[in-house]
Amino acid sequence: MRLFVAILFPEPVRKALMDTMAQMRAQGAHGNFTRPENLHLTLAFLGETGAEGCRAAMRAVDSVCGRAPFSLSLGGAGRFGALWWAGLQNSAPLAALARDAQAALRAEGFSLDRRPFQPHITLARQVEAPVPLRLCVPRASFSAERISLMRSDRINGVLRYAEIHAASFRGA
Ligand code: 2AM
């Protein structure tokens, strides 16, 4: 199975992200838009993993949940080439969570991307637009209360994500 570790969003945040995708479409953008139920923030991408690796990933996820819930706010939009994303406001607790989760996963034997963590929520890939896109991400904040281990499957050509394990932060 293809696994990754992520933070999922409550409905108001999902709505704000859908609003941003609607702005893209309204400006004539075409591309491979993220299905609303798939919106997430990746903390670490694990790739193809067997049953033993899956148990190791669950242990790593559990090992970083002894922290308090923390607030996250959407902040701005940007792109990596033709991939457009919504950002998050600079958050020390988020950076610490990503760092600790990646360290715990590496300690369990996963080899992860070495690039610095750049928190982003992918809105659309392979975007083509007739004019430079101007996006205004609505204000939305939420309390991050758990970390999720996700499985990615392509079923009949449709990308589907399933939460296969989650660990709640202390006090959440
Ligand atoms: P992206 O949205 O920035 O592409 C599930 O595929 C998640 O893992 C996506 O959010 C994706 O991030 C991230 N990811 C990171 N590295 C990946 C890779 N090599 N292949 C696929 N997804 C990757």
PDB file of C-alpha atoms and ligand atoms in Angstrom:
ATOM      1  CA  MET A   1       0.000   0.000   0.000  1.00  0.00           C
ATOM      2  CA  ARG A   2       0.974   3.561  -0.691  1.00  0.00           C
ATOM      3  CA  LEU A   3       1.058   5.493   2.582  1.00  0.00           C
ATOM      4  CA  PHE A   4       1.517   9.035   3.801  1.00  0.00           C
ATOM      5  CA  VAL A   5       1.109  10.905   7.071  1.00  0.00           C
ATOM      6  CA  ALA A   6      -1.180  13.917   7.079  1.00  0.00           C
ATOM      7  CA  ILE A   7      -3.362  16.386   8.890  1.00  0.00           C
ATOM      8  CA  LEU A   8      -6.997  16.406   7.762  1.00  0.00           C
ATOM      9  CA  PHE A   9      -9.300  19.413   7.922  1.00  0.00           C
ATOM     10  CA  PRO A  10     -12.706  20.206   9.392  1.00  0.00           C
ATOM     11  CA  GLU A  11     -15.484  21.192   7.013  1.00  0.00           C
ATOM     12  CA  PRO A  12     -15.081  25.029   7.236  1.00  0.00           C
ATOM     13  CA  VAL A  13     -11.437  24.736   6.170  1.00  0.00           C
ATOM     14  CA  ARG A  14     -12.355  22.369   3.359  1.00  0.00           C
ATOM     15  CA  LYS A  15     -14.974  24.924   2.246  1.00  0.00           C
ATOM     16  CA  ALA A  16     -12.383  27.726   2.216  1.00  0.00           C
ATOM     17  CA  LEU A  17     -10.126  25.564   0.037  1.00  0.00           C
ATOM     18  CA  MET A  18     -13.012  24.693  -2.285  1.00  0.00           C
ATOM     19  CA  ASP A  19     -13.760  28.410  -2.579  1.00  0.00           C
ATOM     20  CA  THR A  20     -10.141  28.958  -3.661  1.00  0.00           C
ATOM     21  CA  MET A  21     -10.415  26.210  -6.276  1.00  0.00           C
ATOM     22  CA  ALA A  22     -13.637  27.850  -7.517  1.00  0.00           C
ATOM     23  CA  GLN A  23     -11.683  31.120  -7.956  1.00  0.00           C
ATOM     24  CA  MET A  24      -9.169  29.247 -10.080  1.00  0.00           C
ATOM     25  CA  ARG A  25     -11.886  27.798 -12.294  1.00  0.00           C
ATOM     26  CA  ALA A  26     -13.631  31.187 -12.521  1.00  0.00           C
ATOM     27  CA  GLN A  27     -10.379  32.626 -13.935  1.00  0.00           C
ATOM     28  CA  GLY A  28     -10.347  29.939 -16.617  1.00  0.00           C
ATOM     29  CA  ALA A  29      -7.874  27.529 -15.052  1.00  0.00           C
ATOM     30  CA  HIS A  30      -7.932  23.918 -16.176  1.00  0.00           C
ATOM     31  CA  GLY A  31      -6.104  21.078 -14.537  1.00  0.00           C
ATOM     32  CA  ASN A  32      -6.266  18.114 -12.245  1.00  0.00           C
ATOM     33  CA  PHE A  33      -8.123  19.562  -9.245  1.00  0.00           C
ATOM     34  CA  THR A  34      -7.950  17.793  -5.883  1.00  0.00           C
ATOM     35  CA  ARG A  35     -11.223  16.108  -4.996  1.00  0.00           C
ATOM     36  CA  PRO A  36     -12.653  17.989  -1.967  1.00  0.00           C
ATOM     37  CA  GLU A  37     -12.640  14.871   0.228  1.00  0.00           C
ATOM     38  CA  ASN A  38      -8.941  14.385  -0.579  1.00  0.00           C
ATOM     39  CA  LEU A  39      -7.742  17.802   0.662  1.00  0.00           C
ATOM     40  CA  HIS A  40      -5.033  17.351   3.297  1.00  0.00           C
ATOM     41  CA  LEU A  41      -1.679  18.579   4.545  1.00  0.00           C
ATOM     42  CA  THR A  42       1.106  16.033   4.034  1.00  0.00           C
ATOM     43  CA  LEU A  43       3.666  15.717   6.827  1.00  0.00           C
ATOM     44  CA  ALA A  44       5.579  12.808   5.275  1.00  0.00           C
ATOM     45  CA  PHE A  45       5.234  10.650   2.182  1.00  0.00           C
ATOM     46  CA  LEU A  46       6.155   6.992   2.805  1.00  0.00           C
ATOM     47  CA  GLY A  47       5.432   5.409  -0.581  1.00  0.00           C
ATOM     48  CA  GLU A  48       4.832   1.684  -1.104  1.00  0.00           C
ATOM     49  CA  THR A  49       4.781  -0.059   2.263  1.00  0.00           C
ATOM     50  CA  GLY A  50       4.084  -3.651   3.343  1.00  0.00           C
ATOM     51  CA  ALA A  51       2.195  -4.866   6.411  1.00  0.00           C
ATOM     52  CA  GLU A  52       5.236  -4.688   8.702  1.00  0.00           C
ATOM     53  CA  GLY A  53       6.049  -1.167   7.475  1.00  0.00           C
ATOM     54  CA  CYS A  54       2.456  -0.181   8.088  1.00  0.00           C
ATOM     55  CA  ARG A  55       2.736  -1.274  11.718  1.00  0.00           C
ATOM     56  CA  ALA A  56       6.013   0.656  11.988  1.00  0.00           C
ATOM     57  CA  ALA A  57       4.324   3.767  10.593  1.00  0.00           C
ATOM     58  CA  MET A  58       1.514   3.436  13.156  1.00  0.00           C
ATOM     59  CA  ARG A  59       4.092   3.248  15.949  1.00  0.00           C
ATOM     60  CA  ALA A  60       5.820   6.365  14.624  1.00  0.00           C
ATOM     61  CA  VAL A  61       2.513   8.250  14.413  1.00  0.00           C
ATOM     62  CA  ASP A  62       1.577   7.201  17.955  1.00  0.00           C
ATOM     63  CA  SER A  63       4.964   8.287  19.264  1.00  0.00           C
ATOM     64  CA  VAL A  64       4.455  11.955  18.347  1.00  0.00           C
ATOM     65  CA  CYS A  65       0.951  12.500  19.723  1.00  0.00           C
ATOM     66  CA  GLY A  66       2.036  13.437  23.249  1.00  0.00           C
ATOM     67  CA  ARG A  67       1.660  17.148  22.526  1.00  0.00           C
ATOM     68  CA  ALA A  68      -1.132  19.650  22.921  1.00  0.00           C
ATOM     69  CA  PRO A  69      -3.527  20.443  20.057  1.00  0.00           C
ATOM     70  CA  PHE A  70      -2.461  23.609  18.233  1.00  0.00           C
ATOM     71  CA  SER A  71      -4.065  26.215  16.039  1.00  0.00           C
ATOM     72  CA  LEU A  72      -3.462  26.386  12.288  1.00  0.00           C
ATOM     73  CA  SER A  73      -4.613  29.073   9.858  1.00  0.00           C
ATOM     74  CA  LEU A  74      -4.713  29.062   6.100  1.00  0.00           C
ATOM     75  CA  GLY A  75      -2.452  31.672   4.597  1.00  0.00           C
ATOM     76  CA  GLY A  76      -2.072  32.566   0.972  1.00  0.00           C
ATOM     77  CA  ALA A  77      -1.648  30.523  -2.172  1.00  0.00           C
ATOM     78  CA  GLY A  78       1.251  29.740  -4.433  1.00  0.00           C
ATOM     79  CA  ARG A  79       2.584  27.259  -6.909  1.00  0.00           C
ATOM     80  CA  PHE A  80       5.404  24.859  -7.606  1.00  0.00           C
ATOM     81  CA  GLY A  81       5.439  25.073 -11.390  1.00  0.00           C
ATOM     82  CA  ALA A  82       2.022  23.855 -12.554  1.00  0.00           C
ATOM     83  CA  LEU A  83       1.011  22.596  -9.094  1.00  0.00           C
ATOM     84  CA  TRP A  84      -1.057  25.171  -7.183  1.00  0.00           C
ATOM     85  CA  TRP A  85      -1.378  25.079  -3.425  1.00  0.00           C
ATOM     86  CA  ALA A  86      -2.857  26.882  -0.452  1.00  0.00           C
ATOM     87  CA  GLY A  87      -0.424  27.647   2.339  1.00  0.00           C
ATOM     88  CA  LEU A  88      -0.541  27.781   6.098  1.00  0.00           C
ATOM     89  CA  GLN A  89       0.528  30.650   8.264  1.00  0.00           C
ATOM     90  CA  ASN A  90       3.945  30.144   9.731  1.00  0.00           C
ATOM     91  CA  SER A  91       3.449  27.752  12.639  1.00  0.00           C
ATOM     92  CA  ALA A  92       6.181  26.617  15.006  1.00  0.00           C
ATOM     93  CA  PRO A  93       4.065  23.756  16.434  1.00  0.00           C
ATOM     94  CA  LEU A  94       3.395  22.485  12.899  1.00  0.00           C
ATOM     95  CA  ALA A  95       7.082  22.602  11.989  1.00  0.00           C
ATOM     96  CA  ALA A  96       7.909  20.768  15.229  1.00  0.00           C
ATOM     97  CA  LEU A  97       5.281  18.108  14.529  1.00  0.00           C
ATOM     98  CA  ALA A  98       6.578  17.529  10.993  1.00  0.00           C
ATOM     99  CA  ARG A  99      10.172  17.362  12.240  1.00  0.00           C
ATOM    100  CA  ASP A 100       9.310  14.915  15.036  1.00  0.00           C
ATOM    101  CA  ALA A 101       7.085  12.740  12.819  1.00  0.00           C
ATOM    102  CA  GLN A 102       9.772  12.521  10.149  1.00  0.00           C
ATOM    103  CA  ALA A 103      12.421  11.653  12.764  1.00  0.00           C
ATOM    104  CA  ALA A 104      10.177   8.939  14.246  1.00  0.00           C
ATOM    105  CA  LEU A 105       9.516   7.497  10.784  1.00  0.00           C
ATOM    106  CA  ARG A 106      13.219   7.489   9.937  1.00  0.00           C
ATOM    107  CA  ALA A 107      13.928   5.748  13.254  1.00  0.00           C
ATOM    108  CA  GLU A 108      11.453   3.071  12.126  1.00  0.00           C
ATOM    109  CA  GLY A 109      13.459   2.618   8.925  1.00  0.00           C
ATOM    110  CA  PHE A 110      11.658   4.812   6.387  1.00  0.00           C
ATOM    111  CA  SER A 111      13.766   6.855   4.006  1.00  0.00           C
ATOM    112  CA  LEU A 112      11.978  10.137   3.456  1.00  0.00           C
ATOM    113  CA  ASP A 113      12.423  13.046   1.124  1.00  0.00           C
ATOM    114  CA  ARG A 114      15.317  15.187   2.466  1.00  0.00           C
ATOM    115  CA  ARG A 115      13.912  18.458   1.156  1.00  0.00           C
ATOM    116  CA  PRO A 116      12.901  20.969   3.839  1.00  0.00           C
ATOM    117  CA  PHE A 117       9.259  20.712   4.909  1.00  0.00           C
ATOM    118  CA  GLN A 118       7.200  23.265   2.989  1.00  0.00           C
ATOM    119  CA  PRO A 119       3.655  23.005   4.330  1.00  0.00           C
ATOM    120  CA  HIS A 120       1.204  23.192   1.462  1.00  0.00           C
ATOM    121  CA  ILE A 121      -2.217  21.902   0.516  1.00  0.00           C
ATOM    122  CA  THR A 122      -2.318  20.836  -3.109  1.00  0.00           C
ATOM    123  CA  LEU A 123      -5.348  22.355  -4.839  1.00  0.00           C
ATOM    124  CA  ALA A 124      -4.607  21.334  -8.422  1.00  0.00           C
ATOM    125  CA  ARG A 125      -1.862  19.840 -10.546  1.00  0.00           C
ATOM    126  CA  GLN A 126      -1.019  20.374 -14.226  1.00  0.00           C
ATOM    127  CA  VAL A 127      -2.742  23.751 -14.138  1.00  0.00           C
ATOM    128  CA  GLU A 128      -3.052  25.803 -17.283  1.00  0.00           C
ATOM    129  CA  ALA A 129      -4.616  29.233 -17.109  1.00  0.00           C
ATOM    130  CA  PRO A 130      -5.273  31.938 -19.703  1.00  0.00           C
ATOM    131  CA  VAL A 131      -4.219  34.734 -17.323  1.00  0.00           C
ATOM    132  CA  PRO A 132      -1.970  34.862 -14.237  1.00  0.00           C
ATOM    133  CA  LEU A 133      -4.123  33.535 -11.401  1.00  0.00           C
ATOM    134  CA  ARG A 134      -4.966  35.853  -8.525  1.00  0.00           C
ATOM    135  CA  LEU A 135      -6.262  33.917  -5.554  1.00  0.00           C
ATOM    136  CA  CYS A 136      -7.621  35.060  -2.230  1.00  0.00           C
ATOM    137  CA  VAL A 137      -7.726  32.193   0.253  1.00  0.00           C
ATOM    138  CA  PRO A 138     -10.557  32.867   2.739  1.00  0.00           C
ATOM    139  CA  ARG A 139      -9.527  33.197   6.374  1.00  0.00           C
ATOM    140  CA  ALA A 140      -9.966  29.885   8.133  1.00  0.00           C
ATOM    141  CA  SER A 141      -8.418  28.536  11.311  1.00  0.00           C
ATOM    142  CA  PHE A 142      -8.790  25.262  13.088  1.00  0.00           C
ATOM    143  CA  SER A 143      -7.380  23.286  15.938  1.00  0.00           C
ATOM    144  CA  ALA A 144      -5.111  20.453  14.764  1.00  0.00           C
ATOM    145  CA  GLU A 145      -6.031  17.660  17.127  1.00  0.00           C
ATOM    146  CA  ARG A 146      -4.667  14.520  15.515  1.00  0.00           C
ATOM    147  CA  ILE A 147      -2.270  13.083  13.020  1.00  0.00           C
ATOM    148  CA  SER A 148      -3.426  10.544  10.449  1.00  0.00           C
ATOM    149  CA  LEU A 149      -1.807   7.671   8.592  1.00  0.00           C
ATOM    150  CA  MET A 150      -3.348   7.637   5.125  1.00  0.00           C
ATOM    151  CA  ARG A 151      -3.529   5.073   2.368  1.00  0.00           C
ATOM    152  CA  SER A 152      -3.697   6.218  -1.241  1.00  0.00           C
ATOM    153  CA  ASP A 153      -5.419   4.010  -3.832  1.00  0.00           C
ATOM    154  CA  ARG A 154      -6.302   4.634  -7.422  1.00  0.00           C
ATOM    155  CA  ILE A 155      -9.617   2.878  -7.997  1.00  0.00           C
ATOM    156  CA  ASN A 156     -10.989   2.892 -11.559  1.00  0.00           C
ATOM    157  CA  GLY A 157      -8.739   5.853 -12.263  1.00  0.00           C
ATOM    158  CA  VAL A 158     -10.003   7.832  -9.243  1.00  0.00           C
ATOM    159  CA  LEU A 159      -7.553   8.716  -6.459  1.00  0.00           C
ATOM    160  CA  ARG A 160      -9.015   7.792  -3.066  1.00  0.00           C
ATOM    161  CA  TYR A 161      -7.467   8.381   0.330  1.00  0.00           C
ATOM    162  CA  ALA A 162      -8.432   6.431   3.445  1.00  0.00           C
ATOM    163  CA  GLU A 163      -7.395   7.133   7.019  1.00  0.00           C
ATOM    164  CA  ILE A 164      -6.111   3.796   8.276  1.00  0.00           C
ATOM    165  CA  HIS A 165      -4.836   4.990  11.645  1.00  0.00           C
ATOM    166  CA  ALA A 166      -4.972   8.186  13.682  1.00  0.00           C
ATOM    167  CA  ALA A 167      -3.502   9.392  16.957  1.00  0.00           C
ATOM    168  CA  SER A 168      -5.123  12.223  18.929  1.00  0.00           C
ATOM    169  CA  PHE A 169      -2.920  14.797  20.590  1.00  0.00           C
ATOM    170  CA  ARG A 170      -2.860  14.925  24.357  1.00  0.00           C
ATOM    171  CA  GLY A 171      -5.993  16.607  25.659  1.00  0.00           C
ATOM    172  CA  ALA A 172      -7.745  16.655  22.273  1.00  0.00           C
TER     173      ALA A 172
HETATM  174  P1  2AM B   1       1.864  16.958  -3.075  1.00  0.00           P
HETATM  175  O1  2AM B   1       0.397  17.205  -2.904  1.00  0.00           O
HETATM  176  O2  2AM B   1       2.706  18.085  -2.710  1.00  0.00           O
HETATM  177  O3  2AM B   1       2.196  16.362  -4.398  1.00  0.00           O
HETATM  178  C1  2AM B   1      -0.164  11.789  -1.189  1.00  0.00           C
HETATM  179  O4  2AM B   1       0.338  11.434  -2.446  1.00  0.00           O
HETATM  180  C2  2AM B   1       0.521  13.032  -0.671  1.00  0.00           C
HETATM  181  O5  2AM B   1       1.915  12.767  -0.504  1.00  0.00           O
HETATM  182  C3  2AM B   1       0.389  14.242  -1.566  1.00  0.00           C
HETATM  183  O6  2AM B   1      -0.054  15.310  -0.784  1.00  0.00           O
HETATM  184  C4  2AM B   1       1.797  14.512  -2.065  1.00  0.00           C
HETATM  185  O7  2AM B   1       2.203  15.836  -1.994  1.00  0.00           O
HETATM  186  C5  2AM B   1       2.664  13.816  -1.071  1.00  0.00           C
HETATM  187  N1  2AM B   1       3.893  13.368  -1.694  1.00  0.00           N
HETATM  188  C6  2AM B   1       5.146  13.776  -1.371  1.00  0.00           C
HETATM  189  N2  2AM B   1       6.050  13.140  -2.116  1.00  0.00           N
HETATM  190  C7  2AM B   1       5.373  12.340  -2.975  1.00  0.00           C
HETATM  191  C8  2AM B   1       5.758  11.458  -4.028  1.00  0.00           C
HETATM  192  N3  2AM B   1       7.046  11.229  -4.312  1.00  0.00           N
HETATM  193  N4  2AM B   1       4.784  10.837  -4.710  1.00  0.00           N
HETATM  194  C9  2AM B   1       3.474  11.057  -4.419  1.00  0.00           C
HETATM  195  N5  2AM B   1       3.045  11.852  -3.435  1.00  0.00           N
HETATM  196  C10 2AM B   1       3.986  12.502  -2.715  1.00  0.00           C
END
